[in-house]
Every structure is written in C-alpha cells, then in structure tokens.
Coordinates of C-alpha atoms in Angstrom, one line a residue:
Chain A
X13 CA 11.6 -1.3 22.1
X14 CA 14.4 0.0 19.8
X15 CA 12.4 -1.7 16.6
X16 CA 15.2 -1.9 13.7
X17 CA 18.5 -0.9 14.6
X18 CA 21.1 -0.3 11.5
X19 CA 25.1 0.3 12.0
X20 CA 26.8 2.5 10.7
X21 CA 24.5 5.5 10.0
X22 CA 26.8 7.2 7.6
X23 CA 29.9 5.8 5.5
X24 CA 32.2 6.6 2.9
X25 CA 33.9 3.9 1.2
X26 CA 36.8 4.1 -1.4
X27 CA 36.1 2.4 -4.6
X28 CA 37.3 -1.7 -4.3
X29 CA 36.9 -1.5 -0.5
X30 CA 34.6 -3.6 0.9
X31 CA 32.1 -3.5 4.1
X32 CA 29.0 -4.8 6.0
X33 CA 26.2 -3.4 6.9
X34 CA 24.5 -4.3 9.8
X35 CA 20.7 -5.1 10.9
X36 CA 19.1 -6.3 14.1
X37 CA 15.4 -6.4 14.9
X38 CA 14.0 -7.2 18.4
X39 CA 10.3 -8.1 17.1
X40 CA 10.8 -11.8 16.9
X41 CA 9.9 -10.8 13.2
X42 CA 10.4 -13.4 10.7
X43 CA 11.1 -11.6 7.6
X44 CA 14.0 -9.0 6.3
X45 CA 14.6 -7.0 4.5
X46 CA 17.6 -4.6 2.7
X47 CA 16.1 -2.1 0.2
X48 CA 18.3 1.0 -1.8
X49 CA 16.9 4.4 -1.9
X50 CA 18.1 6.6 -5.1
X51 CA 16.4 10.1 -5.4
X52 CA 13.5 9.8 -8.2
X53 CA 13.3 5.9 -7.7
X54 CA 11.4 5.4 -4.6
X55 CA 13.0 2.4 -2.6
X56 CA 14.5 -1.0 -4.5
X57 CA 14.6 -4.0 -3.0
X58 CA 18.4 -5.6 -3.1
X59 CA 17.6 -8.5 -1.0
X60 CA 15.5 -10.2 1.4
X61 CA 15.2 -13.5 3.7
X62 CA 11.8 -14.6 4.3
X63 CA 12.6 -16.5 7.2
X64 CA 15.9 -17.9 9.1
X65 CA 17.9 -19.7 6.8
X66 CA 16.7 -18.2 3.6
X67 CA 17.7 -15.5 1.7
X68 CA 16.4 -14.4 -1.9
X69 CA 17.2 -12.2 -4.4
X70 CA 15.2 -8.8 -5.0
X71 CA 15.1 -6.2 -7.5
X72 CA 18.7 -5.1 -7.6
X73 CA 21.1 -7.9 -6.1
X74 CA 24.2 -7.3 -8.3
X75 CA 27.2 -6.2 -6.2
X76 CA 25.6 -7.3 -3.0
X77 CA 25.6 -10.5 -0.6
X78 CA 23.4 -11.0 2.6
X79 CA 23.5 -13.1 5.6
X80 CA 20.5 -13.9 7.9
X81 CA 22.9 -14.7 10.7
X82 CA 19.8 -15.7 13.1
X83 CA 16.4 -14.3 13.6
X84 CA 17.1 -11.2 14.8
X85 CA 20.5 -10.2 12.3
X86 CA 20.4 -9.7 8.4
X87 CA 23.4 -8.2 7.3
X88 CA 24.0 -6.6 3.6
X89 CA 28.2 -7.1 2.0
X90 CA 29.6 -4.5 -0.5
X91 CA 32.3 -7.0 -1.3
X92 CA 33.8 -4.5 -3.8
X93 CA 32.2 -0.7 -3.5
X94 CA 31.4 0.6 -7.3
X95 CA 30.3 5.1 -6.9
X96 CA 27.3 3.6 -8.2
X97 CA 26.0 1.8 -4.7
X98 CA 26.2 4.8 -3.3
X99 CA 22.9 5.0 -1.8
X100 CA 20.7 5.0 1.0
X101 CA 20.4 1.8 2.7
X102 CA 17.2 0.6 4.8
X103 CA 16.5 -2.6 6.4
X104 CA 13.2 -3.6 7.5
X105 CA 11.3 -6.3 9.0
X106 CA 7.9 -7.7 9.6
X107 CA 5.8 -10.6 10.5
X108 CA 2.9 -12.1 8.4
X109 CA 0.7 -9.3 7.1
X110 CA 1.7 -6.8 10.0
X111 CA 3.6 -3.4 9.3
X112 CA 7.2 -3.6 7.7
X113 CA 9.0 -1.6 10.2
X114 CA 12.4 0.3 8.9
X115 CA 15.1 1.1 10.0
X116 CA 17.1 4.8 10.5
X117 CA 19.4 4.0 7.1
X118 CA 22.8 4.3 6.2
X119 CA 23.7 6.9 4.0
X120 CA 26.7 5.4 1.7
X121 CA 29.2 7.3 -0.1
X122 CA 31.6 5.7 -2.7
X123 CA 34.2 7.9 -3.9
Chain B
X289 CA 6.7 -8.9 -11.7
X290 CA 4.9 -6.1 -10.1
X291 CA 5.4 -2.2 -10.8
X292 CA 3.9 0.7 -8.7
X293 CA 4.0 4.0 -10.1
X294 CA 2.8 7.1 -8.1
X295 CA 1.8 10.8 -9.3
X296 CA 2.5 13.6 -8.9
X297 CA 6.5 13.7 -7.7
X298 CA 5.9 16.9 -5.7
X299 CA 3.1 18.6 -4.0
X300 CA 2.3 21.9 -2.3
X301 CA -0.9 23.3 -0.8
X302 CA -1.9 25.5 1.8
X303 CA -2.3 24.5 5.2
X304 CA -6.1 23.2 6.2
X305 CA -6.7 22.2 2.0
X306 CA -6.9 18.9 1.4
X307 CA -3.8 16.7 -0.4
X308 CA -4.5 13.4 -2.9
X309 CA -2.0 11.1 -4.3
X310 CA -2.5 8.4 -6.6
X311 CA -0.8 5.4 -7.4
X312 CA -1.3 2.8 -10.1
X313 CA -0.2 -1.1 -9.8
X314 CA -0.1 -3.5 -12.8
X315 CA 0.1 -6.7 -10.8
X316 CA -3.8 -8.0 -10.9
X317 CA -2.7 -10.9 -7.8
X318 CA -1.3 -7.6 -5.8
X319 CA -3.6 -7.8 -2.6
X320 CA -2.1 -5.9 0.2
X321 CA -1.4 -1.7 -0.6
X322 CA 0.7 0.4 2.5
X323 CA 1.1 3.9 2.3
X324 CA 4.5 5.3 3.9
X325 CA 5.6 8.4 5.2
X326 CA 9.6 9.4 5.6
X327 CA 10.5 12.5 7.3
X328 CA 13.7 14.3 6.8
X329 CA 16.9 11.6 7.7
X330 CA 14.7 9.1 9.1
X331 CA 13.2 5.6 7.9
X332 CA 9.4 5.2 6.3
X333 CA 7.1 4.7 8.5
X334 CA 3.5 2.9 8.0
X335 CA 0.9 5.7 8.0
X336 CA -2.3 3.2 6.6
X337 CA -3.1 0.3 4.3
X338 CA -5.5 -1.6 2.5
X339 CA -6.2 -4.8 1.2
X340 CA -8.2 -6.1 -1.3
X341 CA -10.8 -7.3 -0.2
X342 CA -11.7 -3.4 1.2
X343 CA -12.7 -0.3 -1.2
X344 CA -11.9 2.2 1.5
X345 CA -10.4 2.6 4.8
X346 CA -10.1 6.4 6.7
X347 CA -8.2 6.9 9.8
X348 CA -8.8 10.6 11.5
X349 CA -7.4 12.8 8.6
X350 CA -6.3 10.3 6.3
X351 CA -8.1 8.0 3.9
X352 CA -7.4 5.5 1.6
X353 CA -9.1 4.1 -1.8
X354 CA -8.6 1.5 -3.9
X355 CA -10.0 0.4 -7.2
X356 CA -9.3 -2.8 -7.8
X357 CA -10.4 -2.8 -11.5
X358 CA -8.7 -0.1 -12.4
X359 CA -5.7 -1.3 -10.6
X360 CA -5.3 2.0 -8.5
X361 CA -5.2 3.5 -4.9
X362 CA -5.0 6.8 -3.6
X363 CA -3.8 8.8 -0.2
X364 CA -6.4 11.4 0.5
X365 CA -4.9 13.8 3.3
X366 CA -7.4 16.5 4.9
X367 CA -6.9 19.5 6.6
X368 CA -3.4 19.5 6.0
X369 CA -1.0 20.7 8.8
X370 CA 2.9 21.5 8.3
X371 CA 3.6 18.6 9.8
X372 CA 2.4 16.7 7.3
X373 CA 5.1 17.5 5.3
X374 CA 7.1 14.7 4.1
X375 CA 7.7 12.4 1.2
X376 CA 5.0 9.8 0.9
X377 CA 5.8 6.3 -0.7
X378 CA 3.0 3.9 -1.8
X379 CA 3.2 0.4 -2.0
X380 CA 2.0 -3.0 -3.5
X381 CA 2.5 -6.5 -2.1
X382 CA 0.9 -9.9 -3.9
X383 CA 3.0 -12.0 -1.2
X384 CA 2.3 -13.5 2.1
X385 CA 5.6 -12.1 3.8
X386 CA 5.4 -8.6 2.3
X387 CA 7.9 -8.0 -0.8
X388 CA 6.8 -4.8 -1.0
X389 CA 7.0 -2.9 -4.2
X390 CA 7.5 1.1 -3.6
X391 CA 6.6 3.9 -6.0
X392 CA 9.1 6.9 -6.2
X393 CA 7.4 8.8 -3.7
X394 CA 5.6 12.2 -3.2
X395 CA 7.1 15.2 -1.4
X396 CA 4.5 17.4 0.1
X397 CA 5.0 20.9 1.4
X398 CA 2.6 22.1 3.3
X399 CA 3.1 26.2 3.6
X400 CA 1.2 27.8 6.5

C-alpha cells in the first residue's frame, strides 16, 4: 500500500503566487489532516476534515484553504504565498482511534 | 484548548544507556497520548501510544507512562541503538477522530 501520498515534495514559490498542495490516502480513512512543521514548534495543525464533506479549522488556518475533494483527496491552497508559510507541510490520515499515518511532506520555500 | 509541551529539546547518550522523555498536557479530557518518531526527510511515524484508561504500556525496547494526575507521560527508550536516532514528537488527543496536539519534539543522538 503506498499509505499517504503528498505532491509536490519540494517547492519554491514567489511571494503573491499561489499553489495547491496535494493529498491522497488509500486507507478508506475517514479523517485528514494538513499540519505545518517550523523548527522549535513541533507540528501545527492548519486544517482538518473529519469526514467527507467537512472541513474545520485548526491551530493556524490564516492564509490557507482546503478541499476534501472525496474520501481519499484533501488538498491544502496557498492562495497568496507570504515568506512566512514557508514550511514543511504534512498530511495525514486516520480512522477512529487507529494510528494517524503521515505523509513524506513538502518542503515550501517562499522567497 | 489543549497544549503539549515536551522536555528536553535535544538528547545525547551512549549507545546501550537508556533515553527518557517527558511530556506534560494541560487538557484534563485529553484521553488518547501517541508518541512519534521522524527520521531525517521523512514523515512521523507512530512508534506507541496510550490511553487513559492504561498507566503503562512497553513494547520490546520502548515503554510508555502516563500519569494522569499529574497530567504527564513519558517515552522511556532502552538499550539505545544508533538507529534510534531521530526526533521524537509526543502527542495528546481529547477527540474521537484524533486532532492531535504535538509537542516540539526531541532530537536524540545516539553516539556508538
């Protein structure tokens, strides 16, 4: 099984531009998730969608959309890159009480 | 809402001593506490957890405690091997689909 697969793996943005992240599970898992990971400040949660057709706010939301696009997709928008997102980007997934499994990351760059 | 923090930031031992991190919650209704390990470039990856209801759960080398009245858990790690080196993340959860709150993580070096 390839678990949580995340496009792209690296990117660098110019400030104003704007781009999507991608996220697709193949667990059948309900729940996703797109956290931020800063050195010194662990990982934040920016959004999540605790089931198809719902999506909720986390920890650090500004400067960030999502889409749950089905069960499988969750996908994170930068509509307008600040140097400040840049970041490392994880998207994870789990079902019920089971293990959140993450993704690889994408390692952002705004210049 | 909920915040985890974890102690110490780095750590460094000698291969075969033993490794303990702690991490304190402040979120009484927090029931469910994973601890994650992240190698270089990859993605955390579920190592053990606890929940309430349990005091203590081992698994081979590793072992978790957790003190509910004190509102704090622990990763005990024993007879370290380098390949335990990585930077361990705790976490808390008080909801039924996993909202997970992270502490800032743990890098631990283990020399040979």
């Amino acid at each position: 099984n390839a678990g949580v697969t995340q496009t792209p793996k690296f990117q660098v943005l110019k400030t104003g531009q704007s781009m999507t992240l991608q996220c697709a599970q193949d667990m059948n898992h309900n729940s996703m998730y797109w956290y931020r990971q800063d050195p010194g400040m662990g990982l934040r949660l920016i959004y999540y969608s605790a089931s198809e057709g719902t999506t909720d706010k986390g920890e650090v939301p500004n400067g960030y959309n999502v889409s749950r696009l089905n069960k499988r997709e969750f996908s994170l928008r930068l509509e307008s890159a600040a140097p400040s997102q840049t970041s490392v980007y994880f998207c994870a997934s789990t079902e019920g009480w089971g293990e959140a499994f993450f993704g690889q990351g994408t390692r952002l760059t705004v210049v | 809402g909920e915040n985890v923090e974890q102690h110490p930031s780095t750590l460094s031992v000698q291969e075969g001593d033993s490794a303990v991190i702690k991490c304190t919650y402040s979120d009484s209704a927090s029931n469910y506490f994973p601890w994650y390990k992240q190698e270089l470039g990859k993605g955390p990856q579920l190592i053990i957890d606890i929940r309430s209801n349990v005091g203590e759960k081992k698994d081979q080398r590793i072992a978790v405690t957790l003190n509910k009245t004190a509102k704090h858990f622990s990763l005990h790690i024993t007879e370290t091997q380098p390949e335990d080196s990585a930077v361990y993340f705790c976490a808390a959860s008080n909801t039924g689909f996993q909202k997970l709150v992270f502490g800032t993580g743990t890098r631990l070096l283990v020399s040979p």
